[in-house]
Coordinates of C-alpha atoms in Angstrom, one line a residue:
M1 CA 8.3 -53.0 -61.0
L2 CA 8.9 -49.6 -62.5
I3 CA 6.8 -48.0 -59.8
R4 CA 8.9 -49.7 -57.1
I5 CA 12.0 -48.6 -58.7
V6 CA 11.0 -44.9 -58.8
L7 CA 10.0 -44.9 -55.2
L8 CA 13.3 -46.4 -54.1
V9 CA 15.2 -43.7 -55.9
A10 CA 13.1 -41.0 -54.4
L11 CA 13.5 -42.3 -50.9
L12 CA 17.3 -42.4 -51.5
A13 CA 17.3 -38.8 -53.0
G14 CA 15.4 -37.6 -49.9
C15 CA 12.1 -36.9 -51.8
V16 CA 10.1 -39.1 -49.7
P17 CA 10.7 -38.9 -45.9
A18 CA 11.6 -42.1 -44.3
R19 CA 9.3 -43.3 -41.5
R20 CA 10.8 -42.6 -38.0
A21 CA 10.0 -44.0 -34.7
A22 CA 7.7 -41.8 -32.6
V23 CA 9.6 -39.4 -30.4
P24 CA 7.9 -37.7 -27.4
P25 CA 7.8 -33.9 -27.5
P26 CA 10.5 -32.2 -25.2
E27 CA 9.6 -31.2 -21.8
P28 CA 8.7 -27.5 -21.7
S29 CA 11.5 -25.5 -20.2
P30 CA 10.8 -22.8 -17.6
P31 CA 10.3 -19.3 -18.7
P32 CA 13.4 -17.1 -18.2
V33 CA 13.6 -15.6 -14.7
A34 CA 12.3 -12.0 -14.8
M35 CA 14.7 -9.6 -12.8
T36 CA 11.7 -7.5 -12.0
L37 CA 8.4 -9.0 -10.7
I38 CA 5.7 -9.3 -13.5
R39 CA 2.2 -10.2 -12.6
A40 CA 1.3 -13.4 -14.4
A41 CA -1.3 -16.3 -14.3
P42 CA -0.1 -19.3 -12.6
E43 CA -0.2 -21.6 -15.6
E44 CA 2.4 -19.3 -17.3
V45 CA 5.0 -20.7 -14.7
G46 CA 3.9 -24.3 -14.4
M47 CA 1.5 -23.9 -11.8
S48 CA -2.3 -25.0 -11.5
P49 CA -4.8 -22.5 -13.0
R50 CA -6.8 -23.3 -9.9
L51 CA -4.1 -21.6 -7.4
D52 CA -6.1 -18.5 -6.9
E53 CA -9.2 -20.5 -6.1
R54 CA -7.4 -22.9 -3.7
L55 CA -5.6 -20.1 -1.9
D56 CA -8.6 -17.9 -1.6
S57 CA -10.5 -20.6 0.1
L58 CA -7.8 -21.5 2.3
L59 CA -7.2 -17.9 3.6
S60 CA -10.8 -16.6 3.6
A61 CA -11.6 -19.6 5.7
A62 CA -8.7 -18.8 8.0
V63 CA -10.1 -15.3 8.7
A64 CA -13.6 -16.8 9.4
E65 CA -12.2 -19.4 11.9
G66 CA -10.5 -16.9 14.0
V67 CA -6.7 -17.6 12.8
A68 CA -6.2 -13.8 12.6
P69 CA -8.3 -10.7 11.8
A70 CA -6.0 -9.7 9.0
V71 CA -4.1 -12.0 6.4
A72 CA -2.1 -11.0 3.2
A73 CA -0.1 -13.3 1.0
A74 CA 2.1 -13.3 -2.0
V75 CA 3.4 -16.1 -4.2
G76 CA 5.9 -15.9 -7.0
R77 CA 7.7 -18.2 -9.3
Y78 CA 10.4 -17.4 -11.9
G79 CA 10.0 -13.7 -11.3
R80 CA 6.2 -13.7 -12.0
L81 CA 3.9 -12.6 -9.2
V82 CA 1.0 -15.3 -9.5
Y83 CA -0.7 -14.4 -6.2
L84 CA -1.1 -11.2 -4.1
K85 CA -4.2 -10.7 -1.8
G86 CA -5.4 -9.5 1.4
F87 CA -8.2 -10.8 3.6
G88 CA -10.0 -9.5 6.7
T89 CA -9.5 -6.2 8.4
T90 CA -6.7 -4.6 10.2
H91 CA -8.5 -5.2 13.4
G92 CA -11.0 -7.6 14.7
A93 CA -13.6 -5.0 15.5
P94 CA -16.1 -3.0 13.4
G95 CA -14.9 0.0 11.6
Y96 CA -11.5 -1.0 10.7
R97 CA -10.1 -1.0 7.1
P98 CA -10.1 -4.1 4.7
V99 CA -6.7 -5.7 4.3
D100 CA -5.1 -5.4 0.7
P101 CA -1.6 -6.1 -0.5
E102 CA -0.4 -2.7 0.8
T103 CA -1.6 -3.2 4.3
M104 CA 1.5 -3.0 6.7
F105 CA 2.1 -5.8 9.3
D106 CA 4.5 -5.9 12.2
L107 CA 7.1 -8.2 11.0
A108 CA 8.5 -9.3 14.4
S109 CA 11.5 -11.7 13.8
L110 CA 11.5 -11.3 10.0
T111 CA 13.3 -8.2 11.0
K112 CA 16.3 -10.5 11.7
V113 CA 16.7 -11.5 8.1
V114 CA 15.0 -8.7 6.0
A115 CA 16.9 -6.0 7.8
T116 CA 19.7 -7.1 10.1
T117 CA 21.0 -10.2 8.3
T118 CA 21.0 -8.5 4.9
A119 CA 22.9 -5.5 6.1
A120 CA 25.4 -7.8 7.6
M121 CA 25.6 -9.8 4.3
M122 CA 26.4 -6.5 2.5
L123 CA 28.9 -5.5 5.0
E124 CA 30.8 -8.8 4.5
D125 CA 30.7 -8.5 0.7
E126 CA 32.3 -5.1 1.2
G127 CA 35.1 -6.5 3.4
R128 CA 33.8 -4.5 6.4
L129 CA 32.5 -7.4 8.5
D130 CA 34.6 -10.6 9.4
L131 CA 32.2 -13.4 10.6
N132 CA 35.3 -15.0 12.4
R133 CA 36.0 -12.0 14.6
T134 CA 34.6 -11.8 18.1
V135 CA 31.9 -9.7 19.0
A136 CA 34.0 -8.1 21.6
S137 CA 36.5 -6.8 18.9
Y138 CA 33.8 -4.8 17.6
L139 CA 32.0 -3.9 20.8
P140 CA 34.5 -3.5 23.6
E141 CA 31.7 -3.0 26.1
F142 CA 30.9 -6.6 25.6
S143 CA 33.5 -7.4 28.1
D144 CA 32.3 -10.3 30.1
P145 CA 35.2 -12.8 30.1
A146 CA 32.9 -15.7 29.7
K147 CA 31.7 -14.1 26.5
A148 CA 35.0 -13.3 25.0
S149 CA 35.1 -16.1 22.6
I150 CA 31.7 -15.4 20.9
T151 CA 32.1 -14.8 17.2
V152 CA 29.7 -12.7 14.9
E153 CA 29.2 -16.2 13.0
Q154 CA 27.9 -17.6 16.2
L155 CA 25.4 -14.8 16.6
L156 CA 24.1 -15.6 13.2
T157 CA 23.9 -19.3 13.9
H158 CA 22.2 -18.8 17.3
S159 CA 25.2 -20.8 18.9
G160 CA 26.8 -18.3 21.1
G161 CA 25.5 -19.5 24.3
L162 CA 23.0 -16.5 24.9
E163 CA 19.7 -17.1 26.6
A164 CA 16.6 -17.0 24.3
F165 CA 14.6 -14.1 26.1
A166 CA 14.3 -12.1 29.2
R167 CA 12.0 -9.2 30.3
L168 CA 14.7 -6.6 30.1
F169 CA 12.1 -4.1 28.9
E170 CA 10.7 -3.9 32.4
T171 CA 14.0 -2.2 33.6
Y172 CA 16.1 -1.1 30.7
R173 CA 15.8 1.4 27.9
G174 CA 17.9 2.1 24.8
R175 CA 20.8 0.5 23.1
A176 CA 23.6 1.2 25.6
E177 CA 21.5 -0.2 28.5
Y178 CA 20.5 -3.2 26.5
L179 CA 24.2 -4.0 25.7
Q180 CA 25.1 -3.7 29.3
A181 CA 22.3 -6.0 30.4
I182 CA 23.1 -8.8 27.7
N183 CA 26.7 -8.5 28.9
S184 CA 25.9 -9.1 32.4
R185 CA 23.5 -12.1 32.1
P186 CA 24.9 -15.7 32.4
L187 CA 25.5 -17.8 29.5
Q188 CA 23.1 -20.9 29.0
Y189 CA 25.9 -23.0 27.5
P190 CA 29.5 -22.7 26.5
P191 CA 29.7 -20.7 23.1
G192 CA 29.8 -23.1 20.1
T193 CA 28.6 -26.2 21.9
G194 CA 24.6 -25.9 21.2
T195 CA 22.0 -23.9 19.6
V196 CA 19.4 -21.7 21.2
Y197 CA 17.4 -19.3 19.1
S198 CA 18.2 -15.9 20.7
D199 CA 16.9 -12.3 20.3
W200 CA 20.1 -11.0 21.9
D201 CA 22.1 -12.4 19.0
M202 CA 20.4 -10.2 16.6
I203 CA 20.5 -7.2 19.0
L204 CA 24.3 -7.6 19.4
L205 CA 24.6 -8.0 15.7
Q206 CA 22.7 -4.8 15.1
L207 CA 25.1 -3.0 17.5
V208 CA 28.1 -4.5 15.6
I209 CA 26.5 -3.1 12.2
E210 CA 25.9 0.3 13.7
R211 CA 29.5 0.5 15.2
I212 CA 31.0 -0.4 11.8
T213 CA 28.9 1.9 9.8
G214 CA 28.3 4.8 12.2
Q215 CA 24.6 4.7 11.2
P216 CA 21.6 3.6 13.2
L217 CA 20.1 0.4 11.7
D218 CA 16.9 1.9 10.5
R219 CA 18.6 4.5 8.4
L220 CA 21.2 2.2 7.1
V221 CA 18.7 -0.3 5.8
T222 CA 16.4 2.3 4.5
E223 CA 19.1 4.0 2.4
R224 CA 20.9 0.7 1.2
I225 CA 18.1 -1.8 1.0
F226 CA 14.6 -0.5 0.9
Q227 CA 14.9 2.7 -1.1
P228 CA 17.0 1.1 -3.8
L229 CA 14.6 -1.7 -4.2
G230 CA 11.5 0.7 -4.1
M231 CA 10.1 -1.0 -1.0
S232 CA 8.3 2.3 0.2
R233 CA 6.1 0.6 2.8
T234 CA 8.9 -1.1 4.6
M235 CA 10.2 0.8 7.6
F236 CA 10.8 1.1 11.4
T237 CA 8.6 3.3 13.5
P238 CA 6.0 4.1 10.9
P239 CA 4.7 7.5 11.3
P240 CA 1.0 8.0 12.9
S241 CA -0.3 9.1 9.5
L242 CA 0.0 5.4 8.4
A243 CA -1.6 3.8 11.3
E244 CA -5.1 3.2 9.8
N245 CA -3.5 0.9 7.2
I246 CA -1.3 -1.1 9.6
A247 CA -2.6 -4.4 11.0
A248 CA -3.1 -4.3 14.8
T249 CA -1.5 -6.7 17.1
E250 CA -2.1 -7.6 20.8
V251 CA -4.4 -5.9 23.4
D252 CA -1.8 -5.1 26.3
E253 CA -3.3 -3.0 29.2
S254 CA 0.3 -2.5 30.4
R255 CA 0.7 -0.5 27.2
G256 CA -2.4 1.3 27.1
G257 CA -4.7 -1.4 25.4
L258 CA -4.5 -2.2 21.6
I259 CA -1.0 -2.1 20.2
H260 CA -1.5 -0.4 16.8
G261 CA 1.2 1.1 14.6
V262 CA 3.8 0.5 17.4
V263 CA 6.1 -2.4 17.5
H264 CA 4.5 -5.4 19.3
D265 CA 7.8 -6.9 20.6
P266 CA 8.4 -5.3 24.2
N267 CA 12.3 -5.4 24.0
A268 CA 12.1 -3.7 20.6
W269 CA 9.8 -1.1 22.0
A270 CA 12.1 -0.5 25.0
M271 CA 14.8 0.1 22.6
G272 CA 12.9 2.8 20.8
G273 CA 11.2 0.7 18.1
V274 CA 14.5 0.0 16.4
A275 CA 16.1 -3.4 17.1
G276 CA 18.0 -6.1 15.3
H277 CA 15.4 -8.8 16.3
A278 CA 12.2 -7.0 15.8
G279 CA 10.5 -3.7 14.9
L280 CA 10.3 -3.6 11.1
F281 CA 7.0 -3.2 9.4
S282 CA 6.2 -4.0 5.8
T283 CA 3.7 -5.3 3.2
A284 CA 3.1 -8.5 1.1
S285 CA 4.0 -6.3 -2.0
D286 CA 7.3 -5.1 -0.6
L287 CA 8.3 -8.5 0.7
A288 CA 7.7 -10.1 -2.7
I289 CA 10.1 -7.6 -4.2
F290 CA 12.7 -8.7 -1.6
A291 CA 12.0 -12.4 -2.0
Q292 CA 12.6 -12.0 -5.8
M293 CA 15.9 -10.1 -5.2
M294 CA 17.1 -13.0 -3.1
L295 CA 16.1 -15.7 -5.7
N296 CA 17.7 -13.6 -8.4
G297 CA 21.1 -13.9 -6.6
G298 CA 21.1 -10.4 -5.2
W299 CA 19.8 -8.4 -8.1
Y300 CA 16.4 -6.7 -8.7
D301 CA 15.9 -4.6 -11.8
E302 CA 19.0 -2.7 -12.1
V303 CA 20.0 -2.7 -8.4
R304 CA 22.6 -5.2 -7.1
L305 CA 22.7 -5.5 -3.4
L306 CA 24.4 -8.9 -2.8
R307 CA 26.6 -11.3 -4.6
P308 CA 25.1 -14.7 -5.6
E309 CA 27.6 -16.7 -3.9
T310 CA 27.2 -14.7 -0.7
I311 CA 23.4 -15.6 -0.7
A312 CA 24.1 -19.3 -1.4
R313 CA 26.6 -19.6 1.5
W314 CA 24.4 -17.6 4.0
T315 CA 21.3 -19.5 3.2
A316 CA 22.8 -22.9 3.5
R317 CA 22.4 -24.9 6.7
Q318 CA 25.5 -24.5 8.8
S319 CA 25.5 -27.7 10.8
P320 CA 23.9 -31.3 10.7
Y321 CA 22.7 -30.7 14.1
S322 CA 20.6 -27.5 13.6
S323 CA 18.3 -26.2 10.9
R324 CA 20.0 -22.7 11.3
A325 CA 21.8 -21.1 8.2
L326 CA 23.5 -17.7 8.7
G327 CA 20.7 -15.5 10.2
W328 CA 18.2 -17.6 8.0
D329 CA 16.5 -20.9 8.9
T330 CA 16.0 -24.0 6.6
P331 CA 13.2 -26.5 6.5
S332 CA 13.1 -29.1 9.3
G333 CA 10.5 -31.3 10.9
E334 CA 7.4 -29.3 11.6
S335 CA 8.8 -26.2 10.0
S336 CA 6.4 -23.5 8.7
S337 CA 7.6 -24.2 5.3
G338 CA 5.5 -27.4 5.3
R339 CA 6.3 -30.7 3.6
Y340 CA 7.6 -30.0 0.1
F341 CA 10.2 -27.1 0.2
S342 CA 13.6 -28.3 -1.1
A343 CA 16.7 -28.8 1.2
R344 CA 18.0 -25.7 -0.5
A345 CA 15.0 -23.7 0.6
F346 CA 15.4 -20.8 3.3
G347 CA 13.1 -18.6 5.2
H348 CA 12.1 -17.3 8.6
T349 CA 9.1 -16.7 10.8
G350 CA 7.8 -13.8 13.1
F351 CA 6.1 -14.1 16.5
T352 CA 3.1 -11.9 15.2
G353 CA 2.2 -14.5 12.6
T354 CA 4.4 -13.7 9.8
S355 CA 6.5 -16.0 7.6
M356 CA 8.4 -16.1 4.2
W357 CA 10.1 -19.1 2.4
M358 CA 12.2 -19.2 -0.8
D359 CA 12.9 -22.1 -2.8
P360 CA 15.8 -21.7 -5.4
E361 CA 15.3 -25.1 -6.8
R362 CA 11.7 -24.2 -7.9
G363 CA 12.3 -20.4 -8.4
L364 CA 9.5 -20.0 -5.9
F365 CA 8.7 -17.9 -3.0
V366 CA 5.7 -17.9 -0.4
I367 CA 4.9 -15.0 1.8
L368 CA 2.2 -15.1 4.5
L369 CA 1.5 -12.4 6.8
T370 CA -1.0 -12.4 9.7
N371 CA -1.7 -10.6 13.0
R372 CA -2.6 -13.6 14.8
V373 CA -1.7 -12.0 18.2
D374 CA -4.7 -9.7 18.0
P375 CA -6.2 -9.6 20.4
T376 CA -4.1 -12.3 22.3
A377 CA -0.7 -14.0 21.8
E378 CA -2.3 -17.1 23.2
N379 CA -3.8 -17.7 19.7
Q380 CA -1.9 -20.5 18.0
K381 CA -4.0 -21.2 15.1
H382 CA -1.6 -19.7 12.6
V383 CA 0.8 -22.6 13.1
P384 CA -1.1 -25.2 11.0
L385 CA -2.2 -22.4 8.5
R386 CA 1.5 -21.6 7.6
R387 CA 2.1 -25.4 6.7
S388 CA -1.1 -25.8 4.8
F389 CA -0.5 -22.5 2.8
A390 CA 3.0 -23.6 1.8
D391 CA 1.7 -27.1 0.9
A392 CA -1.0 -25.8 -1.1
V393 CA 1.5 -23.7 -3.2
Q394 CA 3.7 -26.5 -3.7
R395 CA 1.0 -28.8 -4.8
A396 CA 0.0 -26.2 -7.4
V397 CA 3.4 -26.9 -9.2
I398 CA 2.5 -29.1 -12.0
D399 CA 5.7 -29.1 -14.0
A400 CA 7.9 -30.7 -11.3
P401 CA 7.3 -33.7 -9.0
L402 CA 6.4 -33.2 -5.2
I403 CA 9.1 -34.6 -3.0
D404 CA 8.2 -34.9 0.7
W405 CA 10.7 -33.2 3.0
E406 CA 11.3 -36.5 4.9
V407 CA 12.0 -38.2 1.7
Q408 CA 14.5 -35.5 0.6
R409 CA 16.7 -36.2 3.7
E410 CA 16.7 -40.1 3.8

């Protein structure tokens, strides 16, 4: 009896802990986002330790199966760079250099977002570009009455009525001639009533940007984007001294054979290699910096390029009838982003076989660069590779459930 009394007194005094129901440990929180990319193991950011093994197998097989002679890739999460590698050689013939993360690729239409759209975002932040203004108000030479209502926003959403493509390079050279040619060509539909992905949209946006700033696009983005971010291997018209470390593109006898170190896109080539829709060269390493800047809300290290709210608005889908954001694209159907990128994800692709996707909900970016047009643009093997690569990365995320794209939109 005395022992029971002593125990009861001790319990009431807090000397003997009361028995509690078992409580599961809290879910681990993600690490704080690094404002500058840090190399890290996948498991440090909630990803499978087998990520390297799975991606190595996928990409080495892609080279062996003729998807492209050259492949480079980067994956990051929460500011940690968890994968950065190159495979193959810069051209599918003996004697060419092995690919590494610093190998330069012709980005093709990634130019639209990395250079042209980003420059436009910065100008809007500064109050120098108004998306609601007409293109003609910036470019009086764009004088066709049928095009008078086309706005800058419609250029960015590819809804201005312009055609997708034409072989202008067979006749025209330089900015002024291209502006005249685009102005004179018929519309495909009334502005604002449809969506047709058009290179002319970004050429016109380039000319608007150049008119506002008084600088050519290549100089502007180098000084205001690439140099501040330390993207030293990102440029238009790379010098011949860098050619050996650039992935070759197509064999085109009309342009002297193998296109190597010179822009592949013929309209960008006819404009002198600097165009709003194509012409930019870069590396997996440099694009990883750019992707992290976007996920950081416009910051990288001590550099602020954009406002977070600007990025959120420009990368959001603008219409229920199209996947297009402002300049950017969002996941849809058979998108190169695969099955699992969230509804808030954004990205873009390039004709030469390049792609990049960012998923703010998972703090994740995926970059895949190939030269699938070497030796011929008829090669389409890169299309399933892009989806498989994106899916493999998303499946490697082990601290959050996978949600299929179709399920997200039901």
